[in-house]
Coordinates of C-alpha atoms in Angstrom, one line a residue:
M1 CA -160.6 49.3 107.8
R2 CA -161.4 45.7 106.9
A3 CA -162.6 42.8 109.1
M4 CA -161.5 39.3 108.8
S5 CA -161.8 36.0 110.6
A6 CA -159.1 35.3 113.1
A7 CA -158.5 31.9 111.3
R8 CA -157.8 33.5 107.9
V9 CA -154.2 33.4 106.8
S10 CA -152.7 35.3 103.9
A11 CA -149.3 35.3 102.3
A12 CA -149.6 39.0 101.3
T13 CA -147.0 41.3 103.0
T14 CA -146.5 45.1 103.2
V15 CA -143.3 46.9 104.0
R16 CA -143.3 50.0 106.0
Q17 CA -140.6 52.5 107.1
A18 CA -140.2 53.9 110.6
G19 CA -137.1 56.1 110.7
R20 CA -134.1 53.7 110.3
L21 CA -136.3 50.7 110.8
R22 CA -138.1 48.7 108.1
L23 CA -141.1 46.6 109.1
T24 CA -142.6 43.8 107.2
V25 CA -146.4 43.2 107.9
D26 CA -148.7 40.4 106.8
E27 CA -152.3 40.9 105.9
T28 CA -153.5 40.1 109.4
G29 CA -151.4 43.0 110.8
R30 CA -148.9 40.8 112.4
I31 CA -145.4 42.2 112.1
T32 CA -143.1 39.5 110.7
S33 CA -139.8 41.3 110.5
V34 CA -138.1 44.4 112.0
A35 CA -134.7 45.3 110.7
E36 CA -132.4 48.2 110.3
R37 CA -132.9 49.3 106.7
R38 CA -129.1 49.1 105.9
H39 CA -129.0 45.5 107.2
L40 CA -132.1 43.8 106.2
E41 CA -130.4 40.4 106.4
R42 CA -130.0 40.8 110.2
P43 CA -133.6 41.4 111.5
F44 CA -134.0 42.1 115.2
L45 CA -137.6 40.7 115.5
A46 CA -139.5 37.8 113.8
E47 CA -142.9 38.7 115.2
V48 CA -144.9 41.4 117.0
D49 CA -148.6 40.6 117.6
L50 CA -151.3 40.2 120.1
A51 CA -151.3 36.8 121.8
P52 CA -154.5 35.1 123.4
A53 CA -155.5 36.8 126.7
I54 CA -156.7 35.3 130.0
V55 CA -159.9 37.1 130.9
A56 CA -162.1 36.3 133.9
G57 CA -160.1 33.0 134.4
G58 CA -160.4 31.7 130.9
V59 CA -158.1 31.8 127.8
E60 CA -159.7 34.0 125.1
S61 CA -159.6 33.3 121.4
W62 CA -160.7 36.5 119.7
L63 CA -164.0 36.5 117.8
D64 CA -162.8 38.7 114.9
R65 CA -159.9 40.8 114.0
E66 CA -160.1 44.1 112.1
V67 CA -157.0 45.3 110.3
G68 CA -156.1 48.7 108.8
I69 CA -152.6 49.3 107.2
D70 CA -151.7 52.8 106.0
D71 CA -148.5 54.4 105.1
D72 CA -147.8 55.6 108.7
E73 CA -150.1 53.2 110.7
I74 CA -150.8 49.7 111.4
D75 CA -154.1 49.2 113.4
I76 CA -155.5 45.9 114.8
T77 CA -158.7 45.5 116.8
V78 CA -159.8 42.2 118.4
R79 CA -162.9 41.6 120.5
R80 CA -164.5 39.4 123.1
E81 CA -168.2 39.2 122.6
N82 CA -170.1 41.8 124.5
S83 CA -167.3 42.4 127.0
L84 CA -163.8 43.4 125.7
S85 CA -162.1 45.2 122.9
V86 CA -158.4 45.4 122.4
N87 CA -156.7 47.8 119.9
L88 CA -153.0 47.7 119.0
R89 CA -151.9 50.5 116.9
H90 CA -148.4 50.9 115.5
S91 CA -147.5 54.5 114.6
L92 CA -144.8 54.9 112.0
S93 CA -143.1 58.1 111.1
T94 CA -139.6 59.2 112.0
G95 CA -139.8 56.4 114.7
W96 CA -142.0 53.6 115.8
A97 CA -144.5 53.6 118.7
S98 CA -147.0 51.0 119.8
R99 CA -150.2 51.8 121.7
L100 CA -152.3 49.2 123.3
L101 CA -155.9 50.2 124.2
I102 CA -158.1 47.9 126.3
V103 CA -161.7 48.7 126.8
N104 CA -164.5 47.0 128.8
T105 CA -167.4 47.2 126.4
G106 CA -169.7 45.1 128.6
A107 CA -172.2 45.9 131.3
E108 CA -170.3 44.1 134.1
P109 CA -166.8 44.7 135.7
L110 CA -164.2 42.7 134.0
V111 CA -160.8 41.2 135.1
V112 CA -158.0 40.9 132.5
E113 CA -155.5 38.7 134.2
R114 CA -153.0 38.5 131.3
L115 CA -152.7 40.2 128.0
P116 CA -149.4 39.3 126.2
L117 CA -147.9 41.3 123.4
R118 CA -145.9 38.6 121.5
V119 CA -142.4 40.0 120.8
R120 CA -140.3 37.3 119.3
P121 CA -136.6 38.0 118.6
A122 CA -135.2 36.9 115.4
P123 CA -132.6 34.1 115.2
G124 CA -129.1 35.4 115.9
H125 CA -130.2 37.9 118.7
R126 CA -130.3 37.7 122.5
V127 CA -132.7 39.8 124.6
S128 CA -131.8 41.4 128.0
A129 CA -134.6 43.0 130.0
L130 CA -135.7 44.4 133.4
A131 CA -139.3 44.6 134.0
A132 CA -140.2 47.3 136.7
G133 CA -144.0 47.9 136.5
S134 CA -144.5 51.3 134.9
R135 CA -140.9 51.2 133.6
I136 CA -139.1 48.6 131.6
C137 CA -135.9 48.3 129.6
W138 CA -135.9 45.6 126.8
T139 CA -133.0 45.3 124.3
A140 CA -132.3 42.9 121.5
Q141 CA -128.5 42.6 120.7
A142 CA -126.9 40.6 117.9
E143 CA -125.1 37.5 119.0
D144 CA -121.9 38.7 117.4
G145 CA -121.9 41.9 119.5
H146 CA -122.1 44.2 116.6
G147 CA -124.6 47.0 116.7
P148 CA -127.1 48.6 116.5
L149 CA -129.4 47.4 119.2
L150 CA -133.1 47.6 119.3
T151 CA -134.7 48.8 122.6
V152 CA -138.1 49.5 123.9
R153 CA -139.4 51.5 126.8
L154 CA -142.8 52.2 128.3
T155 CA -144.1 55.7 127.9
A156 CA -147.6 54.9 129.4
G157 CA -149.1 52.1 131.4
A158 CA -147.3 49.3 133.2
A159 CA -146.0 45.9 132.3
A160 CA -146.8 42.8 134.5
S161 CA -143.9 40.8 133.3
I162 CA -141.4 40.2 130.4
G163 CA -140.7 36.8 129.0
A164 CA -138.4 35.5 126.3
E165 CA -141.1 36.2 123.6
H166 CA -143.5 38.5 125.2
I167 CA -144.2 41.8 127.1
E168 CA -147.2 41.1 129.2
F169 CA -149.8 43.4 130.6
G170 CA -152.4 42.4 133.1
G171 CA -153.9 42.5 136.5
L172 CA -156.5 44.9 135.3
R173 CA -159.9 45.4 136.8
L174 CA -162.1 47.4 134.4
T175 CA -165.5 48.8 135.2
P176 CA -168.0 49.1 132.4
G177 CA -166.7 51.5 129.8
Q178 CA -163.3 51.9 131.5
R179 CA -160.3 52.2 129.2
Y180 CA -156.7 51.2 129.9
V181 CA -153.8 52.5 127.7
A182 CA -150.2 51.3 127.5
Q183 CA -147.6 52.7 125.0
L184 CA -144.2 51.5 124.0
R185 CA -141.6 53.4 122.1
W186 CA -139.0 51.5 120.0
E187 CA -135.5 52.9 119.4
L188 CA -132.3 52.0 117.7
L189 CA -129.1 52.7 119.8
A190 CA -125.5 52.1 118.9
T191 CA -124.0 50.2 121.8
P192 CA -124.9 48.6 125.1
R193 CA -123.4 51.6 126.8
S194 CA -125.8 54.0 125.1
V195 CA -128.7 51.8 126.3
V196 CA -127.5 52.0 129.9
V197 CA -127.2 55.8 129.9
G198 CA -130.5 56.1 127.9
P199 CA -133.6 53.7 128.3
G200 CA -131.6 51.9 131.1
R201 CA -132.1 55.0 133.3
D202 CA -135.9 54.4 133.3
V203 CA -135.6 51.3 135.4
L204 CA -133.5 53.1 138.1
V205 CA -131.4 50.1 138.8
A206 CA -129.4 48.3 136.1
R207 CA -128.7 45.0 138.0
A208 CA -131.0 42.3 139.3
V209 CA -128.5 40.3 141.4
Y210 CA -126.3 41.4 144.3
E211 CA -124.0 39.9 146.9
V212 CA -125.4 39.4 150.3
G213 CA -124.5 42.7 152.2
E214 CA -124.3 44.7 149.0
S215 CA -126.9 47.3 148.6
A216 CA -129.1 48.4 145.7
L217 CA -129.4 52.2 145.6
L218 CA -132.9 53.6 144.8
P219 CA -133.7 57.3 144.3
D220 CA -134.8 59.3 147.4
D221 CA -138.2 60.5 146.1
P222 CA -140.3 62.1 148.8
D223 CA -143.4 61.5 146.7
A224 CA -142.8 57.8 146.4
A225 CA -143.4 55.2 149.0
L226 CA -140.8 52.4 149.3
V227 CA -142.4 49.0 150.0
V228 CA -140.1 46.1 151.0
P229 CA -140.7 42.7 152.6
P230 CA -139.6 42.2 156.3
D231 CA -136.2 40.5 155.5
V232 CA -135.1 43.6 153.4
A233 CA -133.5 46.4 155.3
V234 CA -133.5 50.0 154.2
D235 CA -131.0 52.8 154.9
S236 CA -130.9 56.5 153.8
I237 CA -127.7 57.9 152.2
E238 CA -127.0 61.5 152.0
E239 CA -123.5 62.3 150.7
A240 CA -122.1 64.9 148.3
D241 CA -121.9 62.6 145.3
L242 CA -124.4 59.9 146.5
A243 CA -128.0 60.2 147.7
G244 CA -130.9 57.9 147.9
R245 CA -132.2 54.8 149.8
E246 CA -130.3 51.6 150.0
V247 CA -132.0 48.2 150.3
F248 CA -130.0 45.2 151.4
V249 CA -130.3 41.8 153.0
T250 CA -128.2 39.6 155.4
S251 CA -129.0 36.2 153.8
P252 CA -129.6 34.9 150.4
G253 CA -133.0 35.2 148.7
R254 CA -135.1 36.8 146.0
H255 CA -137.4 39.7 146.9
E256 CA -139.9 42.1 145.4
I257 CA -139.1 45.7 146.0
E258 CA -141.6 48.5 145.1
L259 CA -141.8 52.3 144.7
R260 CA -145.4 53.5 144.7
S261 CA -146.2 57.0 143.5
A262 CA -148.9 58.9 141.5
E263 CA -146.6 58.7 138.4
G264 CA -146.9 54.8 138.4
D265 CA -145.6 51.9 140.6
V266 CA -142.1 50.7 139.9
R267 CA -141.4 47.1 140.9
W268 CA -138.3 45.0 140.8
E269 CA -137.5 41.4 141.6
L270 CA -134.0 41.5 143.1
S271 CA -131.8 38.7 144.2
W272 CA -129.0 38.4 146.8
V273 CA -126.5 35.5 146.7
R274 CA -123.5 34.6 148.8
P275 CA -120.0 35.8 147.6
L276 CA -118.5 33.1 145.4
A277 CA -115.9 32.2 148.0
D278 CA -118.6 31.6 150.6
Q279 CA -120.7 29.6 148.2
L280 CA -117.8 27.4 147.3
Q281 CA -117.2 26.7 151.0
A282 CA -120.9 25.9 151.5
W283 CA -120.9 23.4 148.6
A284 CA -117.7 21.8 149.9
D285 CA -119.4 21.3 153.3
T286 CA -122.3 19.6 151.6
M287 CA -119.9 17.3 149.6
L288 CA -118.1 16.2 152.8
A289 CA -121.5 14.9 154.1
R290 CA -121.6 12.3 151.3
P291 CA -121.3 8.6 152.0
R292 CA -117.9 7.2 153.0
T293 CA -115.9 4.2 151.9
S294 CA -115.2 1.3 154.2
A295 CA -112.0 3.1 155.2
G296 CA -114.0 6.1 156.3
V297 CA -113.0 8.4 153.4
V298 CA -115.6 10.6 151.8
A299 CA -116.2 9.2 148.3
I300 CA -115.8 12.0 145.7
E301 CA -116.2 10.3 142.3
D302 CA -116.8 13.1 139.8
L303 CA -114.2 15.6 138.7
P304 CA -116.5 18.7 139.0
S305 CA -117.2 18.1 142.7
A306 CA -113.5 17.4 143.2
I307 CA -112.5 20.7 141.6
V308 CA -114.9 22.6 143.9
L309 CA -113.6 20.8 147.0
Q310 CA -110.0 21.4 145.8
A311 CA -110.7 25.1 145.4
A312 CA -112.4 25.5 148.8
L313 CA -109.6 23.5 150.6
G314 CA -107.0 25.8 148.9
A315 CA -108.8 28.9 150.1
G316 CA -108.8 27.7 153.7
G317 CA -111.6 27.9 156.1
L318 CA -112.9 24.3 155.8
E319 CA -113.6 22.9 159.2
D320 CA -113.1 19.3 157.9
A321 CA -109.8 20.0 156.0
D322 CA -108.4 16.6 156.8
D323 CA -111.5 14.9 155.5
A324 CA -111.3 17.0 152.2
S325 CA -107.7 16.2 151.8
D326 CA -108.3 12.5 152.2
A327 CA -111.1 12.5 149.8
L328 CA -109.0 14.3 147.1
D329 CA -106.1 11.9 147.7
L330 CA -108.3 8.9 147.1
L331 CA -109.7 10.3 143.8
T332 CA -106.2 11.2 142.7
A333 CA -104.9 7.7 143.4
R334 CA -107.7 6.4 141.2
L335 CA -106.8 8.8 138.4
L336 CA -103.2 7.7 138.5
D337 CA -104.2 4.1 138.3
G338 CA -106.8 4.5 135.4
P339 CA -108.8 6.8 133.2
A340 CA -110.6 9.8 134.4
P341 CA -114.2 9.4 135.7
G342 CA -116.6 9.4 132.8
G343 CA -114.2 8.0 130.2
G344 CA -111.0 9.2 128.7
A345 CA -108.9 12.4 128.8
N346 CA -110.6 15.8 129.2
P347 CA -109.4 19.3 130.2
Q348 CA -111.0 19.1 133.6
S349 CA -108.9 16.0 134.5
V350 CA -105.8 17.9 133.5
L351 CA -106.9 20.9 135.5
Y352 CA -107.6 18.8 138.6
L353 CA -104.4 16.9 138.4
L354 CA -102.3 20.1 138.0
G355 CA -104.3 21.6 140.9
E356 CA -103.3 18.5 143.0
H357 CA -99.7 19.3 142.2
G358 CA -100.1 22.8 143.5
R359 CA -101.8 21.5 146.6
T360 CA -99.4 18.6 147.4
G361 CA -96.2 19.1 145.3
D362 CA -96.6 15.5 144.0
L363 CA -94.6 15.3 140.7
D364 CA -96.4 12.0 139.6
V365 CA -99.7 14.0 139.1
V366 CA -97.9 16.4 136.7
D367 CA -96.7 13.5 134.6
A368 CA -100.3 12.1 134.6
A369 CA -101.7 15.5 133.7
V370 CA -99.3 15.9 130.7
R371 CA -100.1 12.4 129.6
Q372 CA -103.8 13.4 129.5
A373 CA -103.0 16.6 127.7
E374 CA -101.0 14.8 125.1
I375 CA -104.0 12.5 124.5
L376 CA -106.3 15.5 124.0
L377 CA -104.0 17.1 121.5
A378 CA -103.6 13.9 119.5
Q379 CA -107.4 13.9 118.8
G380 CA -106.9 17.0 116.6
A381 CA -110.3 18.4 117.7
P382 CA -111.0 22.3 117.9
P383 CA -110.0 23.8 121.3
M384 CA -112.2 22.3 124.2
P385 CA -113.3 24.3 127.2
G386 CA -110.6 24.3 129.8
L387 CA -107.7 23.7 127.5
G388 CA -106.4 27.3 127.8
L389 CA -106.6 27.1 131.7
A390 CA -104.8 23.8 131.6
V391 CA -102.0 25.4 129.5
L392 CA -101.6 28.1 132.2
R393 CA -101.4 25.6 135.0
M394 CA -98.8 23.6 133.1
V395 CA -96.6 26.7 132.6
L396 CA -96.9 27.5 136.2
A397 CA -95.8 23.9 137.2
T398 CA -92.8 24.3 134.9
A399 CA -91.9 27.6 136.5
S400 CA -91.5 26.0 139.8
G401 CA -88.4 24.4 138.6
E402 CA -89.2 21.1 140.4
L403 CA -90.1 19.0 137.3
G404 CA -87.6 16.6 135.9
S405 CA -86.0 17.4 132.4
S406 CA -88.2 14.7 130.7
T407 CA -91.5 16.0 132.1
A408 CA -90.5 19.6 131.6
G409 CA -89.7 18.8 128.0
R410 CA -93.1 17.2 127.4
V411 CA -94.8 20.2 129.0
S412 CA -92.9 22.4 126.5
S413 CA -94.0 20.2 123.7
V414 CA -97.7 20.4 124.8
V415 CA -97.5 24.2 125.1
A416 CA -95.9 24.5 121.7
Q417 CA -98.6 22.4 120.1
C418 CA -101.3 24.7 121.8
V419 CA -99.5 27.7 120.4
A420 CA -99.6 26.2 116.9
R421 CA -103.2 25.3 117.2
A422 CA -104.2 28.8 118.5
A423 CA -102.3 30.4 115.5
Q424 CA -104.0 28.0 113.1
H425 CA -107.5 28.9 114.4
T426 CA -106.7 32.6 114.3
G427 CA -105.9 32.2 110.7
D428 CA -109.3 30.6 110.0
G429 CA -110.8 34.1 110.3
D430 CA -114.1 35.3 111.7
D431 CA -117.1 33.2 110.6
R432 CA -119.7 35.4 112.4
G433 CA -121.7 32.6 113.8
R434 CA -121.7 30.5 110.6
D435 CA -120.6 26.9 110.4
D436 CA -117.4 25.9 108.7
R437 CA -119.2 25.7 105.3
G438 CA -120.5 29.2 105.6
G439 CA -124.1 27.7 106.0
E440 CA -126.9 28.4 108.4
E441 CA -126.2 29.7 111.9
Q442 CA -125.5 27.2 114.6
D443 CA -127.1 26.8 117.9
P444 CA -126.3 30.0 119.9
G445 CA -125.1 28.2 123.0
I446 CA -122.8 25.9 121.1
S447 CA -121.5 28.7 119.0
A448 CA -120.7 30.9 122.0
V449 CA -119.0 28.0 123.8
R450 CA -116.8 27.1 120.8
R451 CA -115.7 30.7 120.3
A452 CA -115.1 31.1 124.1
A453 CA -112.9 27.9 124.0
E454 CA -110.8 29.4 121.2
L455 CA -110.6 32.8 123.1
E456 CA -109.6 30.9 126.2
L457 CA -106.6 29.2 124.3
L458 CA -105.6 32.4 122.6
L459 CA -105.5 34.3 125.9
A460 CA -103.4 31.6 127.5
V461 CA -100.7 31.4 124.8
L462 CA -100.8 35.1 123.6
P463 CA -97.3 35.9 125.0
L464 CA -95.9 33.0 123.0
L465 CA -97.7 33.7 119.7
P466 CA -95.5 35.1 116.8
P467 CA -96.2 38.8 116.1
D468 CA -99.2 39.2 113.9
P469 CA -102.0 41.9 114.0
G470 CA -104.5 39.2 113.1
H471 CA -104.1 37.6 116.6
H472 CA -105.2 40.9 118.3
Q473 CA -108.0 41.3 115.8
R474 CA -109.3 37.8 116.3
I475 CA -109.2 38.2 120.1
S476 CA -111.1 41.5 119.9
E477 CA -113.8 39.8 117.8
L478 CA -114.1 36.9 120.2
V479 CA -114.3 39.2 123.1
R480 CA -117.1 41.0 121.4
V481 CA -119.0 37.7 120.9
L482 CA -118.3 36.7 124.5
G483 CA -119.6 40.0 125.9
A484 CA -122.8 39.7 123.9
A485 CA -123.3 36.1 125.1
L486 CA -123.2 37.4 128.7
G487 CA -125.5 40.3 128.1
G488 CA -123.0 43.0 127.3
G489 CA -123.7 44.9 130.6
L490 CA -127.3 45.7 129.5
P491 CA -129.8 46.4 132.2
G492 CA -131.5 43.3 133.8
R493 CA -131.0 39.7 132.8
L494 CA -130.7 37.6 129.7
L495 CA -134.3 36.4 129.0
R496 CA -133.0 33.1 127.4
P497 CA -129.6 32.5 129.0
P498 CA -127.4 29.6 127.9
P499 CA -127.5 26.4 129.9
V500 CA -126.1 27.1 133.3
T501 CA -122.9 25.0 132.8
E502 CA -122.2 26.9 129.6
H503 CA -123.1 30.2 131.3
A504 CA -120.5 29.5 134.1
Y505 CA -117.9 28.6 131.5
L506 CA -118.4 31.8 129.6
V507 CA -117.8 33.7 132.9
A508 CA -114.6 31.8 133.5
V509 CA -113.2 32.9 130.2
L510 CA -114.3 36.5 130.7
R511 CA -112.4 36.5 134.0
M512 CA -109.3 35.7 131.9
L513 CA -109.3 39.1 130.2
P514 CA -106.4 41.5 131.1
E515 CA -107.1 44.4 133.4
D516 CA -107.9 46.8 130.5
G517 CA -110.2 44.2 128.9
Y518 CA -109.5 45.1 125.2
P519 CA -110.9 48.6 125.5
E520 CA -111.6 49.0 121.7
V521 CA -114.4 46.4 122.4
T522 CA -115.3 46.6 126.1
R523 CA -115.6 50.4 126.3
S524 CA -118.9 50.1 124.3
W525 CA -120.4 47.6 126.9
G526 CA -122.8 48.7 129.5
A527 CA -120.3 47.8 132.2
P528 CA -116.4 47.5 132.4
A529 CA -115.2 44.0 131.6
A530 CA -114.3 43.3 135.3
L531 CA -117.6 44.4 136.6
L532 CA -119.5 42.5 133.8
A533 CA -117.6 39.3 134.9
Q534 CA -118.6 39.9 138.5
Q535 CA -122.2 40.6 137.6
A536 CA -122.3 37.5 135.4
T537 CA -120.8 35.4 138.2
L538 CA -123.6 36.5 140.5
Q539 CA -126.2 35.7 137.9
V540 CA -124.9 32.2 137.6
L541 CA -124.9 31.9 141.4
D542 CA -128.5 33.1 141.4
R543 CA -129.5 30.4 138.9
L544 CA -127.6 27.7 140.9
T545 CA -128.7 28.5 144.4
L546 CA -132.0 30.3 144.5
G547 CA -135.4 28.9 143.8
T548 CA -137.9 30.3 141.3
E549 CA -140.1 31.7 144.0
V550 CA -139.6 35.2 145.6
G551 CA -138.2 35.1 149.1
T552 CA -136.8 31.5 149.0
D553 CA -133.4 30.4 150.1
P554 CA -133.1 26.7 149.3
V555 CA -129.8 24.8 149.8
A556 CA -128.3 23.9 146.5
H557 CA -126.5 20.5 147.1
L558 CA -123.8 19.4 144.7
D559 CA -125.4 16.3 143.2
P560 CA -122.7 14.9 140.8
S561 CA -125.4 13.9 138.3
S562 CA -126.7 17.5 138.2
E563 CA -125.6 20.6 136.2
I564 CA -124.9 22.4 139.5
A565 CA -121.8 20.5 140.0
A566 CA -120.5 21.1 136.4
A567 CA -121.2 24.8 136.6
A568 CA -119.8 25.1 140.1
A569 CA -116.5 23.7 138.9
W570 CA -116.1 26.5 136.4
L571 CA -116.8 29.0 139.0
A572 CA -114.2 27.3 141.3
L573 CA -111.6 27.6 138.5
V574 CA -112.5 31.3 138.2
Q575 CA -111.9 31.6 142.0
R576 CA -108.4 30.1 141.5
H577 CA -107.5 32.0 138.4
G578 CA -109.7 35.2 138.7

């Protein structure tokens, strides 16, 4: 084993095998690439290494770093003068295991608040995880949804938290000479489904977000004490095919739940949110408290808020239904007289106007919606989010038989152009996350949204497309990408989810899938397509309505300048089309 300064950097690298995995290691012992040996061009990880620790209230830069690299082992030891030694050992044989050994080498008790193991995913991968104390489930999945997946589970010790680029240990109080050991085991699994029935079982619950009134089922272990905050209720279930302890709440919030036992404490941070319909009603109520015009009408000036109000009014239950109707009438009159708020034509203005036709039966708004759609199509741009849903609403408006022959003919022309555009994009083939020149991968969020918009349009016009097996193949590939963008039903949450508006839009497109959900793709997911859509909806509501602190239940107002309104509009459209 050789010692080196922590500041020394070397370009030398070593390649090691661990079963089906190939690891690239630099001279400092830092793992710089982890890939499946048949697909070295698609690495799962870009870095695995020790990060600076927080010890006794201060950030520690290690004094030295000893590294040993053998055929079946990578060994790294860092030290804090006269007080702490940390050893990270990667064992490589038919598989890969990592052991973290923390020792108080000083003469006084020592508190290690945070000791992160940096685990940085490679570009082109998303990570879903659920940290549960002595149990974790962490999974890296390719953005295109193709396997295999890299997972890690704890076989000893406990994780304090999991972030987008680290697994953190900490909260350790070590007496002189005391040792603490944590061990991780890395595995390759074929599909999200195999993760759920494998490492996912370690964390006992696969989901982190529930509807208010819905319960999370925990095992009924007589040797484990269940610890819950006062706002969380517990009920025992003993049925032939179901047994355990249910935890649930009656109001929205985020809570820590813990099972304590001699085998190790298991902790979850679980959220409960209002059902989508109830949350839309709550948002609509806050909108009706906005300032009014001189005529006493609530001023709704942005399309996202109007779409939410429109959906809530259509669902019934609004106490101030007349005020809501007047507010929508005022905005609609403005749209008929001029451009949509925020500029020119966009799919949301088309969707809103067609929604107004459904609410009022006014034929003038259909004509205005078709005019906006014609402007959109004349731009010749790739499919935009909302275009497919707009096509569906136009077809529904035509089916009513109330449109004049001129407007009906224009609707048919718009639909025909959308069919042609969908067929054209299907013929472009699968670019697997590359740009149109076959160059570097694009930003993951933009890429997912662009593909979702293509999928949305294809699903909307599929019955009108000419017979071609390429259409089904392209839809299947886009469904695979969409599923991966929403976590694929893997346990826990996406550690780096897309921006919340894009997240909500992806949910809306997923809700458009047919009942069977393209089983050649979705049967490999960790949850059926309909269940994944529901879980993803709750995750978006969690992001929109709950604070970052455990136990909070803030009111999320629909500020038209915020992302909340834009994301809520997509959820409102899901409610109307789900």
